[in-house]
Short mmCIF file of C-alpha atoms in Angstrom, two decimals:
data_model
loop_
_atom_site.label_atom_id
_atom_site.label_comp_id
_atom_site.label_asym_id
_atom_site.label_seq_id
_atom_site.Cartn_x
_atom_site.Cartn_y
_atom_site.Cartn_z
CA GLU A 1 -22.31 14.80 -4.52
CA TRP A 2 -18.53 15.28 -4.21
CA LYS A 3 -17.01 16.84 -1.09
CA MET A 4 -13.40 17.96 -1.44
CA PHE A 5 -11.73 18.41 1.96
CA THR A 6 -8.85 20.84 1.53
CA PHE A 7 -6.06 21.78 3.90
CA GLY A 8 -3.45 24.39 3.04
CA GLY A 9 -4.71 24.63 -0.54
CA GLN A 10 -4.47 20.89 -1.26
CA VAL A 11 -7.34 18.46 -1.73
CA GLU A 12 -6.47 15.77 0.80
CA ARG A 13 -9.72 13.80 1.05
CA ILE A 14 -12.71 13.37 -1.22
CA VAL A 15 -16.06 12.01 -0.10
CA ARG A 16 -18.56 10.95 -2.75
CA GLN A 17 -22.18 10.34 -1.74
CA ARG A 18 -25.30 9.35 -3.60
CA LYS A 19 -28.84 8.20 -2.99
CA PHE A 20 -30.54 5.83 -5.39
CA LYS A 21 -33.89 4.07 -4.94
CA GLY A 22 -33.93 4.74 -1.21
CA GLN A 23 -30.38 3.49 -0.64
CA SER A 24 -27.46 5.72 0.17
CA GLY A 25 -23.84 4.91 -0.53
CA GLY A 26 -20.50 6.57 -0.62
CA GLN A 27 -16.83 6.40 -1.36
CA ILE A 28 -13.76 7.94 0.22
CA PHE A 29 -10.67 8.87 -1.79
CA GLU A 30 -7.51 9.89 0.05
CA ARG A 31 -4.45 11.64 -1.29
CA GLY A 32 -1.36 9.48 -1.23
CA PRO A 33 2.31 10.45 -0.98
CA ASP A 34 2.43 10.62 -4.79
CA GLY A 35 -0.33 13.27 -4.81
CA ARG A 36 -2.89 10.97 -6.47
CA HIS A 37 -6.23 10.22 -4.84
CA ALA A 38 -6.92 6.54 -4.23
CA LEU A 39 -10.20 4.89 -3.34
CA THR A 40 -10.30 3.46 0.19
CA ASP A 41 -12.43 0.54 1.37
CA ARG A 42 -14.28 2.72 3.91
CA ALA A 43 -17.71 4.33 3.58
CA PRO A 44 -18.52 7.83 4.78
CA THR A 45 -20.33 7.78 8.14
CA THR A 46 -23.29 9.61 6.60
CA VAL A 47 -24.35 6.77 4.25
CA ASP A 48 -25.46 3.12 4.42
CA GLY A 49 -22.28 1.67 2.93
CA VAL A 50 -19.77 1.69 0.10
CA PHE A 51 -21.06 1.69 -3.47
CA GLU A 52 -19.20 0.39 -6.48
CA ALA A 53 -18.65 2.96 -9.21
CA PRO A 54 -15.69 4.23 -11.19
CA PRO A 55 -14.32 7.68 -10.38
CA SER A 56 -16.04 10.54 -12.13
CA PRO A 57 -14.57 11.51 -15.50
CA PHE A 58 -14.56 15.04 -14.01
CA MET A 59 -12.64 14.14 -10.86
CA ASP A 60 -9.35 15.73 -12.00
CA ASP A 61 -11.21 18.89 -13.09
CA MET A 62 -13.06 19.11 -9.77
CA ILE A 63 -9.78 18.64 -7.87
CA ALA A 64 -8.13 21.39 -9.94
CA GLU A 65 -11.00 23.80 -9.31
CA ALA A 66 -11.16 22.96 -5.60
CA THR A 67 -7.40 23.55 -5.35
CA GLN A 68 -7.75 27.00 -6.92
CA ILE A 69 -10.52 27.94 -4.50
CA ALA A 70 -8.77 26.39 -1.48
CA ARG A 71 -5.54 28.33 -1.95
CA HIS A 72 -7.25 31.20 -0.13
CA PHE A 73 -8.07 29.16 3.01
CA ASP A 74 -6.27 27.12 5.66
CA HIS A 75 -9.23 24.70 5.49
CA VAL A 76 -12.41 24.64 3.44
CA ARG A 77 -14.62 21.89 2.05
CA VAL A 78 -15.44 22.50 -1.61
CA ASP A 79 -18.56 20.65 -2.79
CA PHE A 80 -19.64 19.76 -6.30
CA MET A 81 -22.75 18.10 -7.69
CA SER A 82 -22.70 15.90 -10.78
CA ASP A 83 -25.23 14.05 -12.90
CA GLY A 84 -22.50 11.98 -14.60
CA GLU A 85 -22.51 14.16 -17.72
CA ARG A 86 -21.46 17.47 -16.16
CA TYR A 87 -20.77 18.96 -12.74
CA TRP A 88 -21.55 22.14 -10.82
CA MET A 89 -20.07 23.99 -7.90
CA GLY A 90 -22.23 23.32 -4.86
CA GLU A 91 -20.97 25.17 -1.81
CA LEU A 92 -18.01 26.10 0.33
CA THR A 93 -18.16 24.79 3.88
CA ARG A 94 -15.94 26.30 6.55
CA TYR A 95 -17.33 24.28 9.47
CA ASN A 96 -18.19 20.68 8.63
CA VAL A 97 -21.36 19.48 10.38
CA SER A 98 -21.68 23.05 11.77
CA GLY A 99 -18.37 22.61 13.55
CA TYR A 100 -19.70 19.67 15.56
CA LEU A 101 -17.68 17.05 13.69
CA ASN A 102 -14.78 15.94 15.86
CA PHE A 103 -11.71 15.46 13.69
CA GLY A 104 -9.56 14.63 16.72
CA GLY A 105 -7.82 18.02 16.51
CA HIS A 106 -6.66 17.66 20.10
CA ASP A 107 -4.76 14.50 19.15
CA PRO A 108 -1.36 15.32 17.60
CA ASP A 109 -1.39 11.99 15.74
CA SER A 110 -4.81 12.42 14.08
CA ALA A 111 -4.89 12.87 10.31
CA ALA A 112 -6.69 16.22 10.53
CA THR A 113 -4.17 17.60 13.00
CA LYS A 114 -1.35 16.65 10.67
CA LEU A 115 -3.14 18.13 7.63
CA TRP A 116 -4.64 21.30 9.08
CA ASP A 117 -1.85 23.67 10.06
CA LEU A 118 -3.49 26.48 12.00
CA ARG A 119 -0.30 28.49 11.57
CA GLN A 120 -1.62 29.18 8.05
CA SER A 121 -4.96 30.53 9.33
CA TRP A 122 -5.98 34.15 8.93
CA LEU A 123 -5.72 34.65 12.69
CA LEU A 124 -2.05 33.72 12.70
CA THR A 125 -1.01 35.32 9.40
CA ALA A 126 -2.81 38.68 9.45
CA PRO A 127 -1.68 41.74 11.39
CA HIS A 128 -4.09 42.58 14.22
CA THR A 129 -4.96 46.07 15.37
CA THR A 130 -6.63 45.17 18.65
CA ARG A 131 -4.77 44.05 21.74
CA PRO A 132 -7.08 41.06 22.49
CA ALA A 133 -6.59 39.66 18.97
CA ARG A 134 -2.80 40.11 19.20
CA LEU A 135 -2.67 38.44 22.63
CA TYR A 136 -4.84 35.52 21.55
CA ALA A 137 -2.87 35.00 18.33
CA ARG A 138 0.40 35.07 20.29
CA ALA A 139 -0.93 32.54 22.85
CA LEU A 140 -2.29 30.25 20.15
CA ARG A 141 0.97 30.38 18.18
CA ARG A 142 2.90 29.55 21.38
CA ALA A 143 0.56 26.60 22.10
CA LEU A 144 0.89 25.29 18.54
CA ASP A 145 4.66 25.50 18.80
CA GLY A 146 4.58 23.47 22.02
CA GLY A 147 5.45 26.32 24.35
CA GLY A 148 2.18 26.57 26.24
CA HIS A 149 -1.47 25.65 26.23
CA ILE A 150 -4.86 27.29 25.96
CA ASP A 151 -7.26 25.46 28.23
CA GLY A 152 -9.33 28.28 29.62
CA PRO A 153 -9.73 29.00 33.32
CA GLN A 154 -8.26 26.41 35.66
CA SER A 155 -10.47 25.25 38.53
#
């Protein structure tokens, strides 16, 4: 299983997972400044540890396809399945771990915050016909630009 984490139409992180004879393992590839994806020494949190295996011969093809799909979204995870001889599109995931996964989006120095520019989201790029949507989009844009915050009611 290959999970392509995309932000702004670019595949920034790839998580590879597999189960074999009751053991689970994984790999993480991250996009470097040169645009190439390099294997890290970390394992995904959803598996038992890192497994040794060369990159898939289809990795560049999967990245190209994920990039084409991702160009329509500010963030989407594009998943593929592979048996080593071919690969298939698996699913598109808008909310990783049902939205429960904490990427540290409140932290301006976290990797996800730096990668995921909400200014490119539908909410902030589409015209809105209702007053509540316009007001919320304006407040969110102001908060993202450092001119205010959205914390909800103050007690």
